[in-house]
Coordinates of C-alpha atoms in Angstrom, one line a residue:
X1 CA -28.0 7.4 1.4
X2 CA -29.0 9.4 -2.0
X3 CA -27.5 7.8 -4.9
X4 CA -26.9 11.5 -5.9
X5 CA -24.3 11.7 -3.1
X6 CA -22.6 9.2 -4.7
X7 CA -21.8 10.7 -8.1
X8 CA -23.6 7.8 -10.2
X9 CA -26.4 9.6 -12.1
X10 CA -23.0 10.4 -14.2
X11 CA -22.0 6.3 -14.9
X12 CA -24.0 5.5 -17.9
X13 CA -23.5 1.8 -17.8
X14 CA -24.3 1.8 -13.6
X15 CA -27.6 3.5 -14.7
X16 CA -29.0 0.8 -17.1
X17 CA -27.8 -1.8 -15.0
X18 CA -29.9 -0.5 -11.7
X19 CA -33.2 -0.1 -14.6
X20 CA -32.9 -3.5 -15.7
X21 CA -32.6 -5.3 -12.5
X22 CA -35.0 -3.0 -10.9
X23 CA -37.4 -4.4 -13.5
X24 CA -36.5 -7.7 -12.5
X25 CA -36.6 -7.5 -9.1
X26 CA -32.9 -8.6 -8.9
X27 CA -31.4 -8.1 -5.3
X28 CA -27.5 -7.2 -6.0
X29 CA -25.2 -4.6 -4.7
X30 CA -22.0 -3.0 -5.9
X31 CA -19.0 -3.8 -3.7
X32 CA -15.1 -3.0 -4.2
X33 CA -13.1 0.0 -5.7
X34 CA -16.4 1.5 -7.2
X35 CA -18.0 2.4 -4.3
X36 CA -15.0 3.7 -2.7
X37 CA -14.1 5.5 -5.6
X38 CA -17.9 7.0 -6.4
X39 CA -18.2 7.9 -2.3
X40 CA -14.6 10.1 -2.9
X41 CA -16.1 11.6 -5.8
X42 CA -13.9 10.2 -8.0
X43 CA -15.8 7.2 -9.7
X44 CA -14.2 6.9 -13.9
X45 CA -16.6 6.4 -16.7
X46 CA -14.3 3.5 -17.7
X47 CA -14.7 2.0 -14.1
X48 CA -14.5 -1.7 -13.6
X49 CA -17.5 -2.6 -12.0
X50 CA -17.8 -5.9 -9.7
X51 CA -21.4 -6.8 -8.2
X52 CA -22.3 -8.9 -6.0
X53 CA -25.5 -10.9 -5.7
X54 CA -27.2 -14.0 -3.3
X55 CA -26.8 -17.0 -5.6
X56 CA -27.2 -17.9 -9.4
X57 CA -24.4 -15.3 -10.3
X58 CA -23.8 -16.7 -13.8
X59 CA -27.2 -17.1 -14.8
X60 CA -28.0 -13.4 -13.4
X61 CA -25.0 -12.1 -15.8
X62 CA -26.4 -14.2 -18.9
X63 CA -30.0 -12.1 -18.4
X64 CA -28.5 -8.7 -17.8
X65 CA -26.2 -9.3 -21.1
X66 CA -29.3 -10.2 -23.2
X67 CA -30.9 -7.1 -22.0
X68 CA -28.3 -4.7 -22.4
X69 CA -27.4 -5.9 -26.0
X70 CA -24.0 -7.3 -24.5
X71 CA -21.4 -10.2 -24.6
X72 CA -21.2 -12.5 -21.5
X73 CA -18.3 -14.9 -20.8
X74 CA -18.3 -17.2 -17.3
X75 CA -15.2 -16.7 -15.7
X76 CA -15.5 -19.2 -13.1
X77 CA -18.2 -21.4 -13.3
X78 CA -17.1 -23.5 -10.0
X79 CA -17.2 -20.2 -8.0
X80 CA -20.0 -18.6 -9.5
X81 CA -18.3 -15.9 -11.6
X82 CA -19.7 -14.4 -15.0
X83 CA -18.6 -11.4 -16.4
X84 CA -20.6 -9.0 -19.0
X85 CA -18.7 -7.3 -22.0
X86 CA -19.5 -4.2 -23.6
X87 CA -19.0 -3.1 -27.3
X88 CA -16.9 0.3 -26.6
X89 CA -14.6 -2.7 -24.0
X90 CA -16.3 -2.5 -20.1
X91 CA -17.2 -4.9 -18.1
X92 CA -18.1 -5.6 -15.2
X93 CA -18.1 -9.3 -13.1
X94 CA -20.9 -10.3 -10.9
X95 CA -20.4 -12.7 -8.7
X96 CA -22.4 -14.9 -5.8
X97 CA -21.9 -14.6 -2.3
X98 CA -18.4 -16.2 -1.0
X99 CA -20.1 -16.6 2.7
X100 CA -23.5 -16.9 3.6
X101 CA -23.7 -13.4 3.8
X102 CA -23.1 -10.1 2.5
X103 CA -21.5 -9.2 5.4
X104 CA -19.3 -12.0 5.7
X105 CA -18.0 -11.9 2.6
X106 CA -17.0 -7.9 2.7
X107 CA -14.9 -9.1 5.9
X108 CA -13.3 -12.0 3.9
X109 CA -12.1 -8.6 1.6
X110 CA -8.5 -7.1 1.3
X111 CA -9.1 -4.0 2.8
X112 CA -12.1 -1.7 4.9
X113 CA -12.6 0.8 2.2
X114 CA -12.7 -2.0 -0.8
X115 CA -15.1 -4.0 1.5
X116 CA -18.0 -1.3 1.1
X117 CA -21.0 -2.6 -0.7
X118 CA -24.5 -0.5 -2.3
X119 CA -27.5 -1.6 -2.1
X120 CA -28.9 -1.1 -6.2
X121 CA -32.1 -1.2 -4.8
X122 CA -32.7 1.3 -2.1
X123 CA -28.6 2.9 -2.3
X124 CA -28.0 1.8 1.5
X125 CA -25.1 1.0 2.2
X126 CA -23.7 -2.1 4.1
X127 CA -20.4 -1.5 6.2
X128 CA -19.7 -4.0 8.4
X129 CA -16.0 -2.9 8.9
X130 CA -16.1 1.0 9.2
X131 CA -14.7 1.4 5.3
X132 CA -16.5 5.2 5.2
X133 CA -14.8 6.1 8.6
X134 CA -11.2 4.7 7.3
X135 CA -12.3 6.9 3.8
X136 CA -12.9 10.0 5.8
X137 CA -9.3 9.5 8.1
X138 CA -8.0 8.7 4.6
X139 CA -6.1 5.2 5.8
X140 CA -5.5 1.9 4.3
X141 CA -6.4 -0.4 6.6
X142 CA -6.6 -4.4 6.7
X143 CA -10.5 -5.6 6.5
X144 CA -9.2 -8.4 8.7
X145 CA -5.8 -9.2 10.1
X146 CA -6.0 -12.8 8.1
X147 CA -6.5 -10.5 5.1
X148 CA -2.7 -10.5 3.6
X149 CA -1.7 -14.2 5.1
X150 CA -4.8 -15.5 2.8
X151 CA -3.7 -13.5 -0.2
X152 CA -0.1 -12.3 0.0
X153 CA -1.1 -10.1 -3.4
X154 CA -3.0 -7.7 -0.9
X155 CA 0.5 -6.2 0.6
X156 CA 1.9 -5.0 -2.8
X157 CA -2.2 -3.7 -3.1
X158 CA -1.8 -1.9 0.0
X159 CA 1.0 0.1 -1.4
X160 CA -0.9 0.7 -4.5
X161 CA -4.1 2.0 -2.9
X162 CA -1.8 4.5 -0.5
X163 CA -0.1 5.7 -3.3
X164 CA -3.2 6.4 -5.9
X165 CA -5.1 7.5 -3.3
X166 CA -2.7 9.7 -1.6
X167 CA -3.6 7.7 1.7
X168 CA -1.9 6.6 5.0
X169 CA -1.2 3.4 5.6
X170 CA -2.4 2.2 8.9
X171 CA 0.8 1.2 11.5
X172 CA -0.4 -2.7 11.9
X173 CA -1.6 -2.8 8.4
X174 CA 1.9 -2.2 7.8
X175 CA 3.4 -4.7 9.6
X176 CA 1.4 -6.7 8.0
X177 CA 2.3 -5.9 4.7
X178 CA 5.8 -6.2 6.0
X179 CA 5.5 -9.5 7.1
X180 CA 3.9 -10.7 4.0
X181 CA 7.1 -10.0 1.8
X182 CA 8.1 -13.5 2.6
X183 CA 4.9 -14.9 1.5
X184 CA 5.3 -13.0 -2.1
X185 CA 6.5 -16.2 -4.4
X186 CA 2.9 -17.9 -3.6
X187 CA 1.6 -15.4 -6.2
X188 CA 1.3 -16.1 -9.7
X189 CA 4.5 -14.1 -11.8
X190 CA 0.3 -12.9 -13.7
X191 CA -1.4 -11.5 -11.0
X192 CA 2.1 -9.5 -10.1
X193 CA 2.6 -8.6 -13.2
X194 CA -1.1 -7.2 -13.2
X195 CA -0.6 -5.3 -9.8
X196 CA 2.8 -4.0 -10.4
X197 CA 1.5 -2.7 -13.5
X198 CA -1.3 -0.7 -12.0
X199 CA 1.2 0.2 -9.5
X200 CA 3.6 2.0 -11.9
X201 CA 0.6 4.7 -13.3
X202 CA 0.5 5.9 -9.9
X203 CA 0.9 9.7 -9.9
X204 CA 4.4 9.2 -8.6
X205 CA 5.6 5.4 -9.5
X206 CA 9.1 6.6 -7.5
X207 CA 7.6 7.0 -4.6
X208 CA 5.7 3.8 -5.0
X209 CA 9.1 1.9 -5.5
X210 CA 10.0 3.5 -2.5
X211 CA 7.5 2.5 -0.7
X212 CA 7.6 -1.2 -1.7
X213 CA 11.2 -1.1 -0.5
X214 CA 9.9 0.3 2.6
X215 CA 8.0 -2.3 3.3
X216 CA 10.5 -4.9 2.5
X217 CA 8.6 -5.9 -1.1
X218 CA 10.5 -4.8 -3.2
X219 CA 13.7 -7.2 -2.5
X220 CA 11.3 -9.9 -3.0
X221 CA 9.4 -8.7 -6.3
X222 CA 12.6 -7.4 -8.2
X223 CA 15.5 -8.6 -6.7
X224 CA 17.4 -6.7 -9.2
X225 CA 17.2 -3.7 -7.6
X226 CA 18.5 -4.0 -3.8
X227 CA 22.2 -3.7 -5.5
X228 CA 21.5 -0.6 -7.2
X229 CA 21.1 1.3 -3.8
X230 CA 24.1 3.5 -2.7
X231 CA 25.9 3.1 -6.2
X232 CA 27.4 6.4 -6.3
X233 CA 28.0 8.1 -10.0
X234 CA 30.9 10.8 -10.6
X235 CA 29.4 14.0 -12.4
X236 CA 27.5 15.4 -14.3
X237 CA 25.3 12.8 -12.2
X238 CA 24.5 14.3 -9.0
X239 CA 22.4 11.6 -7.5
X240 CA 23.5 7.7 -6.7
X241 CA 21.8 5.0 -9.5
X242 CA 18.7 3.8 -7.7
X243 CA 17.6 7.4 -7.1
X244 CA 18.7 8.6 -10.3
X245 CA 16.8 5.5 -11.7
X246 CA 13.5 6.8 -9.3
X247 CA 14.1 10.2 -10.7
X248 CA 14.0 9.2 -14.5
X249 CA 10.7 6.9 -13.9
X250 CA 8.7 10.5 -12.4
X251 CA 10.4 12.4 -15.2
X252 CA 8.5 9.9 -17.9
X253 CA 5.2 10.4 -15.5
X254 CA 5.5 14.0 -16.1
X255 CA 5.7 14.0 -20.0
X256 CA 4.1 10.8 -20.9
X257 CA 1.2 13.1 -21.9
X258 CA 4.1 14.2 -24.8
X259 CA 3.0 18.0 -24.1
X260 CA 7.0 18.9 -24.7
X261 CA 7.1 22.2 -26.4
X262 CA 10.1 21.4 -28.4
X263 CA 8.2 18.1 -29.8
X264 CA 5.5 19.7 -30.9
X265 CA 5.3 18.7 -34.5
X266 CA 6.0 15.4 -33.9
X267 CA 3.0 14.9 -30.9
X268 CA 0.7 13.3 -33.0
X269 CA 2.6 10.7 -34.1
X270 CA 4.4 10.1 -30.9
X271 CA 0.9 9.9 -29.4
X272 CA -0.3 7.4 -31.7
X273 CA 3.1 5.1 -31.3
X274 CA 2.9 5.1 -27.5
X275 CA -0.4 4.5 -27.5
X276 CA -0.7 1.4 -29.6
X277 CA -1.3 -1.5 -28.0
X278 CA 1.4 -4.6 -28.1
X279 CA 0.6 -8.5 -27.2
X280 CA -1.0 -8.5 -23.9
X281 CA -3.3 -5.0 -24.3
X282 CA -0.5 -2.8 -22.9
X283 CA 0.6 0.2 -24.9
X284 CA 4.0 1.2 -24.9
X285 CA 3.3 4.3 -23.0
X286 CA 2.3 1.8 -20.3
X287 CA 5.5 -0.1 -20.8
X288 CA 8.0 2.9 -20.8
X289 CA 8.0 3.1 -16.5
X290 CA 9.7 -0.3 -16.4
X291 CA 12.9 1.1 -19.5
X292 CA 13.2 3.8 -16.2
X293 CA 13.3 1.8 -13.5
X294 CA 15.4 -0.9 -15.4
X295 CA 17.9 1.2 -17.4
X296 CA 20.5 1.6 -15.2
X297 CA 20.2 -2.1 -13.7
X298 CA 23.2 -3.3 -15.1
X299 CA 25.4 -0.4 -13.4
X300 CA 26.2 -2.1 -10.1
X301 CA 28.1 -5.2 -12.1
X302 CA 29.9 -2.6 -14.6
X303 CA 31.2 -0.3 -12.1
X304 CA 35.0 0.7 -12.1
X305 CA 36.7 3.6 -11.1
X306 CA 40.2 4.8 -13.4
X307 CA 42.9 6.4 -12.3
X308 CA 41.9 9.5 -12.0
X309 CA 39.3 8.0 -9.6
X310 CA 36.0 9.0 -11.8
X311 CA 33.5 5.7 -11.4
X312 CA 32.7 4.8 -15.2
X313 CA 30.3 1.6 -15.9
X314 CA 31.7 0.6 -19.6
X315 CA 28.4 -1.6 -21.2
X316 CA 26.1 -0.9 -18.7
X317 CA 23.6 -0.8 -20.8
X318 CA 24.2 -4.1 -22.3
X319 CA 24.0 -5.7 -18.6
X320 CA 20.6 -3.5 -18.1
X321 CA 18.8 -5.1 -21.3
X322 CA 19.6 -8.6 -20.2
X323 CA 18.4 -8.3 -16.7
X324 CA 15.3 -6.0 -18.1
X325 CA 14.7 -9.1 -20.3
X326 CA 14.8 -11.8 -17.6
X327 CA 12.6 -10.1 -15.4
X328 CA 9.9 -9.3 -18.0
X329 CA 10.0 -13.2 -18.9
X330 CA 9.9 -13.4 -15.2
X331 CA 6.1 -11.8 -15.2
X332 CA 5.3 -13.2 -18.1
X333 CA 5.0 -9.9 -20.6
X334 CA 4.4 -11.1 -24.3
X335 CA 7.7 -11.3 -26.1
X336 CA 6.8 -8.4 -28.2
X337 CA 6.6 -6.0 -25.1
X338 CA 10.0 -8.0 -23.6
X339 CA 11.8 -7.1 -26.8
X340 CA 10.5 -3.4 -26.8
X341 CA 11.7 -2.7 -22.7
X342 CA 14.5 -4.5 -23.1
X343 CA 15.2 -3.0 -26.8
X344 CA 14.6 0.3 -25.3
X345 CA 17.0 0.0 -22.7
X346 CA 20.0 -1.4 -24.6
X347 CA 19.8 2.0 -26.8
X348 CA 19.3 4.3 -24.3
X349 CA 22.5 6.0 -24.2
X350 CA 23.0 6.4 -28.1
X351 CA 21.5 9.5 -28.3
X352 CA 23.3 10.8 -25.4
X353 CA 26.5 9.5 -27.1
X354 CA 26.0 10.8 -30.9
X355 CA 24.8 14.3 -29.0
X356 CA 28.6 14.6 -26.9
X357 CA 29.9 14.4 -30.9
X358 CA 31.4 17.4 -32.2
X359 CA 29.0 17.2 -35.1
X360 CA 26.1 14.1 -35.7
X361 CA 26.4 12.7 -39.7
X362 CA 23.5 11.4 -41.4
X363 CA 25.4 8.2 -41.3
X364 CA 25.4 8.2 -37.4
X365 CA 21.5 8.8 -37.1
X366 CA 20.9 6.2 -40.0
X367 CA 22.9 3.4 -37.9
X368 CA 21.1 4.3 -34.8
X369 CA 17.7 3.7 -36.9
X370 CA 18.7 0.6 -38.1
X371 CA 20.1 -0.7 -34.7
X372 CA 17.1 0.4 -32.5
X373 CA 14.2 -0.3 -35.1
X374 CA 11.0 0.4 -33.7
X375 CA 11.9 1.6 -30.3
X376 CA 13.4 4.8 -31.7
X377 CA 10.4 7.1 -30.9
X378 CA 10.8 5.4 -27.5
X379 CA 14.9 5.5 -27.1
X380 CA 14.6 9.6 -28.6
X381 CA 11.8 10.8 -25.8
X382 CA 13.6 8.8 -23.1
X383 CA 16.7 9.9 -23.4
X384 CA 15.3 13.6 -22.3
X385 CA 14.1 11.8 -19.2
X386 CA 17.3 10.6 -18.7
X387 CA 19.1 14.0 -19.5
X388 CA 16.7 15.6 -17.0
X389 CA 17.8 13.2 -14.0
X390 CA 21.4 13.7 -14.7
X391 CA 22.0 16.9 -14.1
X392 CA 20.5 19.5 -10.9
X393 CA 18.1 21.4 -11.5
X394 CA 18.7 24.0 -14.1
X395 CA 22.4 23.0 -15.2
X396 CA 23.3 21.1 -18.3
X397 CA 20.8 23.2 -20.8
X398 CA 23.3 23.4 -23.2
X399 CA 23.8 19.9 -23.1
X400 CA 20.0 19.2 -23.1
X401 CA 19.8 21.7 -26.5
X402 CA 22.5 19.3 -27.8
X403 CA 20.7 16.6 -27.0
X404 CA 16.8 17.5 -28.3
X405 CA 18.5 19.0 -31.9
X406 CA 19.6 15.0 -32.0
X407 CA 16.3 13.6 -30.5
X408 CA 14.5 15.6 -33.3
X409 CA 16.7 14.4 -35.9
X410 CA 15.8 10.5 -34.8
X411 CA 12.2 11.4 -34.7
X412 CA 12.4 12.9 -38.3
X413 CA 14.2 10.4 -39.8
X414 CA 12.0 7.4 -38.1
X415 CA 8.6 9.2 -39.6
X416 CA 9.8 10.2 -42.8
X417 CA 8.0 8.2 -46.0
X418 CA 10.4 4.9 -46.2
X419 CA 11.9 5.1 -49.9
X420 CA 12.0 1.9 -51.9
X421 CA 14.9 0.0 -51.7
X422 CA 16.9 0.3 -55.0
X423 CA 17.8 -3.1 -55.4
X424 CA 15.8 -6.5 -54.7
X425 CA 17.9 -9.7 -52.6
X426 CA 17.3 -11.1 -55.9
X427 CA 19.1 -8.8 -58.2
X428 CA 21.8 -8.7 -55.9
X429 CA 22.8 -12.0 -56.2
X430 CA 22.0 -11.6 -60.0
X431 CA 24.1 -8.9 -60.0
X432 CA 27.5 -10.5 -58.2
X433 CA 26.4 -14.0 -59.4
X434 CA 26.0 -16.1 -56.0
X435 CA 23.3 -18.0 -54.3
X436 CA 21.6 -17.4 -51.1
X437 CA 24.2 -16.7 -48.0
X438 CA 23.8 -14.4 -45.2
X439 CA 26.3 -12.0 -46.7
X440 CA 23.2 -11.0 -48.6
X441 CA 21.6 -9.2 -45.9
X442 CA 25.3 -7.5 -44.8
X443 CA 24.9 -6.0 -48.7
X444 CA 21.5 -5.0 -48.3
X445 CA 22.2 -3.4 -45.2
X446 CA 25.2 -1.4 -46.6
X447 CA 22.8 -0.4 -50.0
X448 CA 20.1 0.6 -47.3
X449 CA 22.6 2.8 -45.7
X450 CA 24.2 4.4 -49.2
X451 CA 21.0 5.2 -50.2
X452 CA 19.5 6.6 -47.3
X453 CA 22.9 9.2 -46.8
X454 CA 23.0 10.0 -50.2
X455 CA 25.5 8.1 -51.6
X456 CA 23.3 6.4 -54.5
X457 CA 20.3 7.7 -55.4
X458 CA 19.7 4.9 -58.8
X459 CA 19.3 1.6 -59.4
X460 CA 22.1 1.8 -61.3
X461 CA 24.3 4.2 -58.9
X462 CA 23.4 0.7 -56.5
X463 CA 24.4 -1.6 -59.2
X464 CA 28.0 0.1 -59.3
X465 CA 27.9 0.3 -55.5
X466 CA 27.6 -2.8 -55.0
X467 CA 30.0 -4.1 -57.0
X468 CA 32.6 -1.9 -56.3

């Protein structure tokens, strides 16, 4: 196998590793997704690299880190796994063979297309399970009949591979994936979270969720979702709750780059906002599919029918927000990530409700900003995705224009420089002759609102407003 065929010349990090190890006479193999993607001609610059050595992986990893000026971390000293981390945040893992031979190690992996090794000395391929043929056939097939039984998370990973690569799941593998659903409780919350997060980055998150449902995995992973299936909605909704939520997920995927002509003036600030990392090394953009999936999760619990036969879901956003918080906590997301998703779900209806009003006052805009806090841009942009999934194609354009006007006002107000408060908490207490009290916060909020809508502009006017 010629290295040019594997598209490795363009991967600068791999070139450096090969150079160092050739000089050291080190036997080593590239394995896993990097080999698969190289064979498919899609190896990314920032791809994670997994490498195997026959023995002494920790020592090999430390020597490589020293040679390349990188940092070394022992990931698993018992099983022999070391990590080399570079200044640009790329990293690679180096591990000992997990079996007496390389071929046995590869047969113990998840899927055949991930069980191909590339010898970094002579660029020969080791492929004991027929992974190259499965790549040619574009199928996902287990490397062994015990693959999913040994690690049930592989059932979800199989779906992810099929969705991200646009492959088909081989029939017997599909049966094993379905059988593995009952064993998903053995998977830690953190591992499941990370796998789902990757799955939600698939070209069509909706198709990914439907494939999970097809194989019986979704109900085990997200027991909040089965109740959403088959729940009808009145016009202007043209889809049931589950299908609507899936459509919103794909709508977000379509505008995730924020290349929306009507919002062009906000694009740099929106990009900065959505790409900002929250604790857990997740951006707001990466969390938005969770908002889309769960924003109507409370509708089955709140469904009612009025005397005219219209289906209602009063308060569903509050119930949905609570369910979203439960899901995020269950998967051990950070507190800030949880609050972001639950908060966006909690307020997702408000721009739509404002757009239905005959006129939208500055006070109404301020109150939404005050309630939604730092989720305002997410709430605003999400409302556009939600609206597009509500109406059939080429319908609801007048309503969308009104919504867009509200969204623009919300974004302009959110990103505008914030004026200094006219009075501090201490000045409020002194003016009213009171000591600390929960009411101080309420009075400050009322002063903020009066200032935002132009009722007061000076400290004297603020004092007069307060005493009045």
